[in-house]
Short mmCIF file of C-alpha atoms in Angstrom, two decimals:
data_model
loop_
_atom_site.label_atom_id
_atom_site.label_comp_id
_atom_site.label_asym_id
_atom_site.label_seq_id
_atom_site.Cartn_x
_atom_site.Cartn_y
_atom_site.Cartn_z
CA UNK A 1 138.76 99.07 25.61
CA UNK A 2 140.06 102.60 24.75
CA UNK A 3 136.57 104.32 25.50
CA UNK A 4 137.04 103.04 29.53
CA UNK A 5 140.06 105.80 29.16
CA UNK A 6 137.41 108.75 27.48
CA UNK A 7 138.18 111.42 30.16
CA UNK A 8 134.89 113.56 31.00
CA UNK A 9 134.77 115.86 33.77
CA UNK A 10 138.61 114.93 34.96
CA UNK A 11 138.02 111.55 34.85
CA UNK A 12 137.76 108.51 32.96
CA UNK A 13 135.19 106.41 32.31
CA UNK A 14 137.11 103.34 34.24
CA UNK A 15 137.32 105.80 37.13
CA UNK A 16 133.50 107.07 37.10
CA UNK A 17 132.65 103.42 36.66
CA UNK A 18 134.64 102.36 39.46
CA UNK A 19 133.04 104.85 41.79
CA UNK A 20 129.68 103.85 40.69
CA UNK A 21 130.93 100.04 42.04
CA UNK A 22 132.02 101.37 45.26
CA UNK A 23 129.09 103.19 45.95
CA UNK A 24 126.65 100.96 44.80
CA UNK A 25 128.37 98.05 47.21
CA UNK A 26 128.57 100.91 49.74
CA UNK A 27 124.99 101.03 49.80
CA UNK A 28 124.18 97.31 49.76
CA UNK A 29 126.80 96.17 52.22
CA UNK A 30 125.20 99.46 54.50
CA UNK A 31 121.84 98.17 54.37
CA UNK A 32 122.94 94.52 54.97
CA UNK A 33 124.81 95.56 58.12
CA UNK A 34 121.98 98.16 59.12
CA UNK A 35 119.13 94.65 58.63
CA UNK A 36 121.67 92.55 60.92
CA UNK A 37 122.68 94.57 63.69
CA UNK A 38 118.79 95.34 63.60
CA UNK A 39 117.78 91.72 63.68
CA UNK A 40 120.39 90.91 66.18
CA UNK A 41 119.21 93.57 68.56
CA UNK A 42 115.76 92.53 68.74
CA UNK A 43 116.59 88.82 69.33
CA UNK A 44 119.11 89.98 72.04
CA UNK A 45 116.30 92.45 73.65
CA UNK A 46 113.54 89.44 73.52
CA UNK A 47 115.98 87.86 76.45
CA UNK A 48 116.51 90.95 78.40
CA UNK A 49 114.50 93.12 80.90
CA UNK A 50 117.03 95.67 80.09
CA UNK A 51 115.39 99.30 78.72
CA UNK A 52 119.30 100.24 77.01
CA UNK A 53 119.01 97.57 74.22
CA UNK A 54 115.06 98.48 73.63
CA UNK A 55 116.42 102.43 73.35
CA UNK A 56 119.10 101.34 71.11
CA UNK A 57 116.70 99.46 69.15
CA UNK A 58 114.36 102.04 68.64
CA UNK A 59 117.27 104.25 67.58
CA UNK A 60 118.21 102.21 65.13
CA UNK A 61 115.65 102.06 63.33
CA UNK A 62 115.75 105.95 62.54
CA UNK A 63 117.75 105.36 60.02
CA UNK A 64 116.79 106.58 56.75
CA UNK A 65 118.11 105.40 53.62
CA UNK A 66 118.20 108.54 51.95
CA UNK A 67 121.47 108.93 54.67
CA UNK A 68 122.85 105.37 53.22
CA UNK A 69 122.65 106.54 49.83
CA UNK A 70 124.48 109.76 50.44
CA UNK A 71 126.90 108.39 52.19
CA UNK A 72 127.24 105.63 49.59
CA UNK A 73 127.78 108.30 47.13
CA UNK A 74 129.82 110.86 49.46
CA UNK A 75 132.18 107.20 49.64
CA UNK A 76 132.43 106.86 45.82
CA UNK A 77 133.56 110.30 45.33
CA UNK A 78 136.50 110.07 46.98
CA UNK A 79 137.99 107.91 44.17
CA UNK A 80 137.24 110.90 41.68
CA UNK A 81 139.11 114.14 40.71
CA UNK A 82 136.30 117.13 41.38
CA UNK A 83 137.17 120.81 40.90
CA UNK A 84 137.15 122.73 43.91
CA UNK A 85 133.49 123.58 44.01
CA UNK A 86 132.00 120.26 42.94
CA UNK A 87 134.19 118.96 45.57
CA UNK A 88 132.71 121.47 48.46
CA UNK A 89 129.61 120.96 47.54
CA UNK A 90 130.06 117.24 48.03
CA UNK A 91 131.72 117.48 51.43
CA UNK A 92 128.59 120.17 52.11
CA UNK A 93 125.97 117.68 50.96
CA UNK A 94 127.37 114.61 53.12
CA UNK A 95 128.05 117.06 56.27
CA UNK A 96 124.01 118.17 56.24
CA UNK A 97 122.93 114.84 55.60
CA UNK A 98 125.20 113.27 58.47
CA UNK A 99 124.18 116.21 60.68
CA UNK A 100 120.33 115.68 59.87
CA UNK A 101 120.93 112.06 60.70
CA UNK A 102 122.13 112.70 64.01
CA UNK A 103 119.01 114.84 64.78
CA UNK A 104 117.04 111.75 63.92
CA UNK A 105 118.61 109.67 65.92
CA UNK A 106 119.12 112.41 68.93
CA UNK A 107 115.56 113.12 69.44
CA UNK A 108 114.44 109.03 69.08
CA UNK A 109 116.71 108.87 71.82
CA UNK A 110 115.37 111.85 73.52
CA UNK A 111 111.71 110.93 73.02
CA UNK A 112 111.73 106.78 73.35
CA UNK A 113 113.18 107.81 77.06
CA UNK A 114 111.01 110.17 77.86
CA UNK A 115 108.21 108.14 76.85
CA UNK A 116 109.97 104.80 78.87
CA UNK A 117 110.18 107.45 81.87
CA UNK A 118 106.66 109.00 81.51
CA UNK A 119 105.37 105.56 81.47
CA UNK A 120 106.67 104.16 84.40
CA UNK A 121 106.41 107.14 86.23
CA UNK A 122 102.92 108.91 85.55
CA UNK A 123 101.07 107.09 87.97
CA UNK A 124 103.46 106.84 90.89
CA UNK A 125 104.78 110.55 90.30
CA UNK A 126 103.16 112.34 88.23
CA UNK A 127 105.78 115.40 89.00
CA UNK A 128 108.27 113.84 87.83
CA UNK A 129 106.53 112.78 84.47
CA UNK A 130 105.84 115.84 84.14
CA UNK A 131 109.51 117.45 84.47
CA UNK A 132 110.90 114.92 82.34
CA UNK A 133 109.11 115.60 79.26
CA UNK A 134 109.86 119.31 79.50
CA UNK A 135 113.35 118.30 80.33
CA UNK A 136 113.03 116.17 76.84
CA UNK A 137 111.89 119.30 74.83
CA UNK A 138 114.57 121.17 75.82
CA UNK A 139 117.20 118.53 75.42
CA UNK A 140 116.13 118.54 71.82
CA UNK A 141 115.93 122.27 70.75
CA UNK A 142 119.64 122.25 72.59
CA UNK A 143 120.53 118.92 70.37
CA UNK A 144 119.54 120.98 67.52
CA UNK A 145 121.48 124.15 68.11
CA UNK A 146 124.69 122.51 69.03
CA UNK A 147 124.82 119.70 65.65
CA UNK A 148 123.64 122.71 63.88
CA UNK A 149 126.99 124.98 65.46
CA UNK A 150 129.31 121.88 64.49
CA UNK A 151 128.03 121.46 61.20
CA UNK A 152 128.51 125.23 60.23
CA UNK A 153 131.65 125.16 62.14
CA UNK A 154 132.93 122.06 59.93
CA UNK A 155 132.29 123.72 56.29
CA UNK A 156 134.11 126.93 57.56
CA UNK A 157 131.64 129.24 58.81
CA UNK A 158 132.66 131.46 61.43
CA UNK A 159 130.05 130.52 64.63
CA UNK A 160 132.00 133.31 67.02
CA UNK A 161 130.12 136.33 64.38
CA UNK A 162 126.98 134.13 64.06
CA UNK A 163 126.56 133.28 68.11
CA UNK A 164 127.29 136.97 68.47
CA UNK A 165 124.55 138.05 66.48
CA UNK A 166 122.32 134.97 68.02
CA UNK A 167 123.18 136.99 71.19
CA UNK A 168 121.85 140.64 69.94
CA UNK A 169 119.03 138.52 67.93
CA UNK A 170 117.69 137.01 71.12
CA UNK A 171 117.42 140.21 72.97
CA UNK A 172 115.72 142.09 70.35
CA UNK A 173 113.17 138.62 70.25
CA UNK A 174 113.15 138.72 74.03
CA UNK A 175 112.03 142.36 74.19
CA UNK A 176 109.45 141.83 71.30
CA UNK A 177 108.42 138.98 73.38
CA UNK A 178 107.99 138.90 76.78
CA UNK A 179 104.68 137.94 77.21
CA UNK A 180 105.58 134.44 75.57
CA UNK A 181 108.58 134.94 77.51
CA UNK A 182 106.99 135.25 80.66
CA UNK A 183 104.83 132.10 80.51
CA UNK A 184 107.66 129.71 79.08
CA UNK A 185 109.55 131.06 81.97
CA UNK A 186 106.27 130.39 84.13
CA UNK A 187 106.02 126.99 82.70
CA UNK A 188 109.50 125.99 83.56
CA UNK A 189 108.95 127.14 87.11
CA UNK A 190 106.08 124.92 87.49
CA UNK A 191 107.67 122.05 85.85
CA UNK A 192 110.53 122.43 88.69
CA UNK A 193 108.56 123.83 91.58
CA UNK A 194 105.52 121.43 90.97
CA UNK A 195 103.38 123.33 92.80
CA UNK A 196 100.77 120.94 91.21
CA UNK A 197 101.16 118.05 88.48
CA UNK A 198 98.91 116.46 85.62
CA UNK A 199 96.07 114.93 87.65
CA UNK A 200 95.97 117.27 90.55
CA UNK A 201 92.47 119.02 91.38
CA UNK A 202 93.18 123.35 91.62
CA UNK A 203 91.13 125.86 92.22
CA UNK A 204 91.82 129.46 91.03
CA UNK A 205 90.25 132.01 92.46
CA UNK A 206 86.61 131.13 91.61
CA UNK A 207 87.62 128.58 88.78
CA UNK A 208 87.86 124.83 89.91
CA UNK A 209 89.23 121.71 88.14
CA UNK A 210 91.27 118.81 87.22
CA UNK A 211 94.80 119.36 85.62
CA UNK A 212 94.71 117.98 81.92
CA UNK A 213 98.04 119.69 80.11
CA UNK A 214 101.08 121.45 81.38
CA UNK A 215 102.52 123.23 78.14
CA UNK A 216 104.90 125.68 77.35
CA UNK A 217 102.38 128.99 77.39
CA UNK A 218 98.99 127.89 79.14
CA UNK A 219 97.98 125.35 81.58
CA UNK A 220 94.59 123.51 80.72
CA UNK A 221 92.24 122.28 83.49
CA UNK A 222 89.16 120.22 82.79
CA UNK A 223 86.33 121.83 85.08
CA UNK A 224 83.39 120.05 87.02
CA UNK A 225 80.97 120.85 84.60
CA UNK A 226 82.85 119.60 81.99
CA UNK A 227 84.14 122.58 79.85
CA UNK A 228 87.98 123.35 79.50
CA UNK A 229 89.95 126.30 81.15
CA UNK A 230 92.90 127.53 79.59
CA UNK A 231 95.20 129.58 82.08
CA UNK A 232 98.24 131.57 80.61
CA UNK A 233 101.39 130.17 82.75
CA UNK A 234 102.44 133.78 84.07
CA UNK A 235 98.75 134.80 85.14
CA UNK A 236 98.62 131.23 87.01
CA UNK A 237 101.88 132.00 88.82
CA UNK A 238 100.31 134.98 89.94
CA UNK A 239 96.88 133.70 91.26
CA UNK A 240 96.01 131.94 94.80
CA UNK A 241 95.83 128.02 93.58
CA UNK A 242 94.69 125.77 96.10
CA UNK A 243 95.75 122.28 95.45
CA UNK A 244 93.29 119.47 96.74
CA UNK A 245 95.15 116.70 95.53
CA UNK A 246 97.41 116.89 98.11
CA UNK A 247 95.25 117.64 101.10
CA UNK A 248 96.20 114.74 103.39
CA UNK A 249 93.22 115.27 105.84
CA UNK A 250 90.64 117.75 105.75
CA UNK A 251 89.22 119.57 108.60
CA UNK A 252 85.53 119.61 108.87
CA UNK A 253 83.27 122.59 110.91
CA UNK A 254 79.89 122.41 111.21
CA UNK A 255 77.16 124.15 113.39
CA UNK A 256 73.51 123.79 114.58
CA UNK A 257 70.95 125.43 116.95
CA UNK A 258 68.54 123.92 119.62
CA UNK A 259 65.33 125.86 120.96
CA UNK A 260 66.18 128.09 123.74
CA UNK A 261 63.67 125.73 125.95
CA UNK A 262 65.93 123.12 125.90
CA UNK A 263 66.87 122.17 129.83
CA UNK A 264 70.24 122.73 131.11
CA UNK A 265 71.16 119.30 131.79
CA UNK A 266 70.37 117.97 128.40
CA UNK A 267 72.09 120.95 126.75
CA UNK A 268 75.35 118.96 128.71
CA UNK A 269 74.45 116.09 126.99
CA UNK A 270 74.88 117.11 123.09
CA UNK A 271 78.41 117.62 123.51
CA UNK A 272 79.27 113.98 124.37
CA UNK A 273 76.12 113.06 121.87
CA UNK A 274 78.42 114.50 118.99
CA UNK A 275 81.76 112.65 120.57
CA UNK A 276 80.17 109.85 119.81
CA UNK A 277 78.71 109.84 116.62
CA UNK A 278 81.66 110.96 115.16
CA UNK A 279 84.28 108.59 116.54
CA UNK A 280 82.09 105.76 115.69
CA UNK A 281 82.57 106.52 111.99
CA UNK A 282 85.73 105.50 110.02
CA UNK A 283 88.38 107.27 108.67
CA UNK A 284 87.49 110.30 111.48
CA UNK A 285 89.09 111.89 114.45
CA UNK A 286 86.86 113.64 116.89
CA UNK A 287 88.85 117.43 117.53
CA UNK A 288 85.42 119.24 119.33
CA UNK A 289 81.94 120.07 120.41
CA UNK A 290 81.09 122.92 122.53
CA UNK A 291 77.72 125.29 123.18
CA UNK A 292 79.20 127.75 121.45
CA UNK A 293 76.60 130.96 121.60
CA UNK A 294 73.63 132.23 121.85
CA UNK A 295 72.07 132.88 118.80
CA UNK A 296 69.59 135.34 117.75
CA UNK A 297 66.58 132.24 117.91
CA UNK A 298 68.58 129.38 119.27
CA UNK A 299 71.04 127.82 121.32
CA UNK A 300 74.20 127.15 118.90
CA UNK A 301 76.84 124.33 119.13
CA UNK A 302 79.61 124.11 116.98
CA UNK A 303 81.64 120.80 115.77
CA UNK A 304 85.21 119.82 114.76
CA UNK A 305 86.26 116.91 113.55
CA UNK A 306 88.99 115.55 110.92
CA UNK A 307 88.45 113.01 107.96
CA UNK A 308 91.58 111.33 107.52
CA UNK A 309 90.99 111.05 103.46
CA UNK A 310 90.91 113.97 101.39
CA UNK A 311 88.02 112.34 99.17
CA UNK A 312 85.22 114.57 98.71
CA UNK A 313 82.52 111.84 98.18
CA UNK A 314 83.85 110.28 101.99
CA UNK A 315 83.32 113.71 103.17
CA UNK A 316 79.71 113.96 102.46
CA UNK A 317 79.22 110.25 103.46
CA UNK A 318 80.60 110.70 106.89
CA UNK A 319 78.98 114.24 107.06
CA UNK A 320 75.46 112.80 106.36
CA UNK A 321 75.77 109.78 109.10
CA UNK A 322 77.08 112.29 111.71
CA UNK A 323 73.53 114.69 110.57
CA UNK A 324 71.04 111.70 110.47
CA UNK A 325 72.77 110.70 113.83
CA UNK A 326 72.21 114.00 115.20
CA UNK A 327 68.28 114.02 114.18
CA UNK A 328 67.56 110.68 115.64
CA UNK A 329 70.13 111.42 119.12
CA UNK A 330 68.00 114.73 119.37
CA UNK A 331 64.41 113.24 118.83
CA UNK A 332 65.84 111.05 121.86
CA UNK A 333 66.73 113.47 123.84
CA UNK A 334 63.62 115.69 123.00
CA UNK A 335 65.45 118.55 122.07
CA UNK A 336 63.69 120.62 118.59
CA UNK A 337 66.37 122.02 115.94
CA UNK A 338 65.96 125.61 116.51
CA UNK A 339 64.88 127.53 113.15
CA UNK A 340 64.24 130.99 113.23
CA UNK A 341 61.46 132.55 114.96
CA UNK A 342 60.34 135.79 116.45
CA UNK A 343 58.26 135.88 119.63
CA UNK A 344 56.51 139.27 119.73
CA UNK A 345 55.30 140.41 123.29
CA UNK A 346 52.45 143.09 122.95
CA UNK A 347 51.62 144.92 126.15
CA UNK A 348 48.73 146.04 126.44
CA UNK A 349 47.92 149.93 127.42
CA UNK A 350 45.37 150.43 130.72
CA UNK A 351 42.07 151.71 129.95
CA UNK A 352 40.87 155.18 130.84
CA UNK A 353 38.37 155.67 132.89
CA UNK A 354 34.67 157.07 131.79
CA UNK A 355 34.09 160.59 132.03
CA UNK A 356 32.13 161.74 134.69
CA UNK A 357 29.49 164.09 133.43
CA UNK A 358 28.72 167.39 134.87
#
């Protein structure tokens, strides 16, 4: 078999042969051990209330045969001669794919947690949900940068020149920039403040709604009526936002006028009249009720009281029973809701005597 020993390319045909073997059973005994540990992890996870194996799992199967086969072939070449290029380009070729590989399997990692996290999390803490998935982008641009810096720093590339001109780079960008800047610098200070989450009902100056989507530029809240608003991170920032989601109790003042014939004694009475409708309703604390003025056209009282839920649909319940209580304690009590009126007094002038005539 003197045509195994044909040299071509440095090496024989026994040799080329032979590395054809080795990567071929590379590849197969790769796959066989990538289908067991796979099938052994999933029977081990079916047991376990343990999150680790399911991440490890999920991991796992990221793996990409187009990575098996390099490396398959990366393994074969080492039983051959190459020149000095073929032989970087070989040791380039496996370094990418390995590094590309580890990206993969970085942000599964990355995301499968952050999804675990989010999940568990969203409707006990929605901050916190919220933080973690920004947390999770930038854990993956920095997984990026850093296998990126290795992998250039393993074929021979200087990084120290390259981060330097990263450096200069990024503040021509950030100058260019600052706008974007501004609101992904807004958007991490909301993700770490929380001065409200995903979920949480904001108003904005005149604009009212429902938090939808914290992202990296704009904030998107789903309004009453049903249309979205869009608000650019940095302009948000700089507004007034009132957050009802976290009002724990919500203090209630209301007025309302009697006639100005009403008699002293029962004028007494409407304090202690609005005492008790109040504290007979749930969820309320009585604060107040006092004659507070004189009005233009009526007598005026004024009311304070606390709802212990921030609900705006108990609000107007309670509010309603303490009003319909008011109208039928009043009718009671004859007293007349004042409305206003004008009483005009016209006096009238004497009348001149007759003229006496000459």
């Amino acid at each position: 078999m003197d045509w195994l020993d044909h040299v071509t390319y440095g090496n024989s045909l026994r040799t080329w042969l032979l590395a054809l073997v080795v990567a071929a059973a590379t590849y197969a005994g790769l796959k066989a051990l990538e289908w067991l540990v796979l099938k052994r992890v999933a029977q081990f996870t079916k047991g376990t209330k343990n999150r680790l194996d399911d991440l490890a799992l999920g991991v796992l199967g990221h793996t990409r045969p187009w990575f098996l086969a390099v490396m398959a072939l990366f393994a074969g070449s080492q039983l051959l001669l190459l020149p000095g290029k073929a032989s970087s380009l070989v040791s380039l070729v496996a370094v990418l794919t390995l590094v590309a590989q580890a990206i993969l399997w970085g942000n599964a990692a990355i995301g499968l947690f952050v999804e675990d996290y989010a999940a568990r999390r969203l409707e006990h803490d929605a901050a916190s949900a919220t933080t973690v998935k920004f947390l999770g982008f930038l854990a993956r641009l920095v997984l990026v940068v850093i296998l990126l810096l290795v992998a250039l720093d393993t074929l021979g590339v200087d990084i120290t020149a390259l981060v330097a001109g990263l450096g200069i780079g990024g503040i021509a960008i950030a100058l260019a920039a600052q706008t974007i800047l501004g609101d992904l610098f807004a958007s991490l200070s909301i993700v770490l403040d929380k001065p409200f989450v995903i979920g949480d009902f904001i108003i904005v100056d005149t604009l009212m709604g429902t938090v939808e989507h914290i992202g990296l530029k704009t904030t998107r809240v789903r309004s009453l009526s049903g249309e979205q608003l869009v608000f650019a991170n940095a302009d948000l920032l700089k507004s007034r936002v009132r957050n009802y989601k976290r009002m724990f109790e919500r203090r209630i003042v209301f007025g309302f006028g009697v006639t100005y014939d009403t008699p002293p004694e029962t004028l007494r009475r409407i304090p202690e009249l609005c005492r008790q409708l109040v504290e007979a309703l749930p969820d309320t604390r009585f604060d107040r009720a006092h004659f507070a003025k004189f009005g233009p056209s009526s007598l005026d009282f004024e009311v304070v009281y606390y709802l212990l839920v921030p609900d705006y649909g108990v609000y107007m319940d309670r509010q309603q029973a303490i009003n319909l209580g008011l109208v039928e304690g009043l009718a009671e009590l004859q007293v007349e809701f004042a409305f206003p009126t004008q009483t005009l007094y016209v006096k009238p002038e004497p009348s001149e005597p007759p003229a006496q005539g000459r």
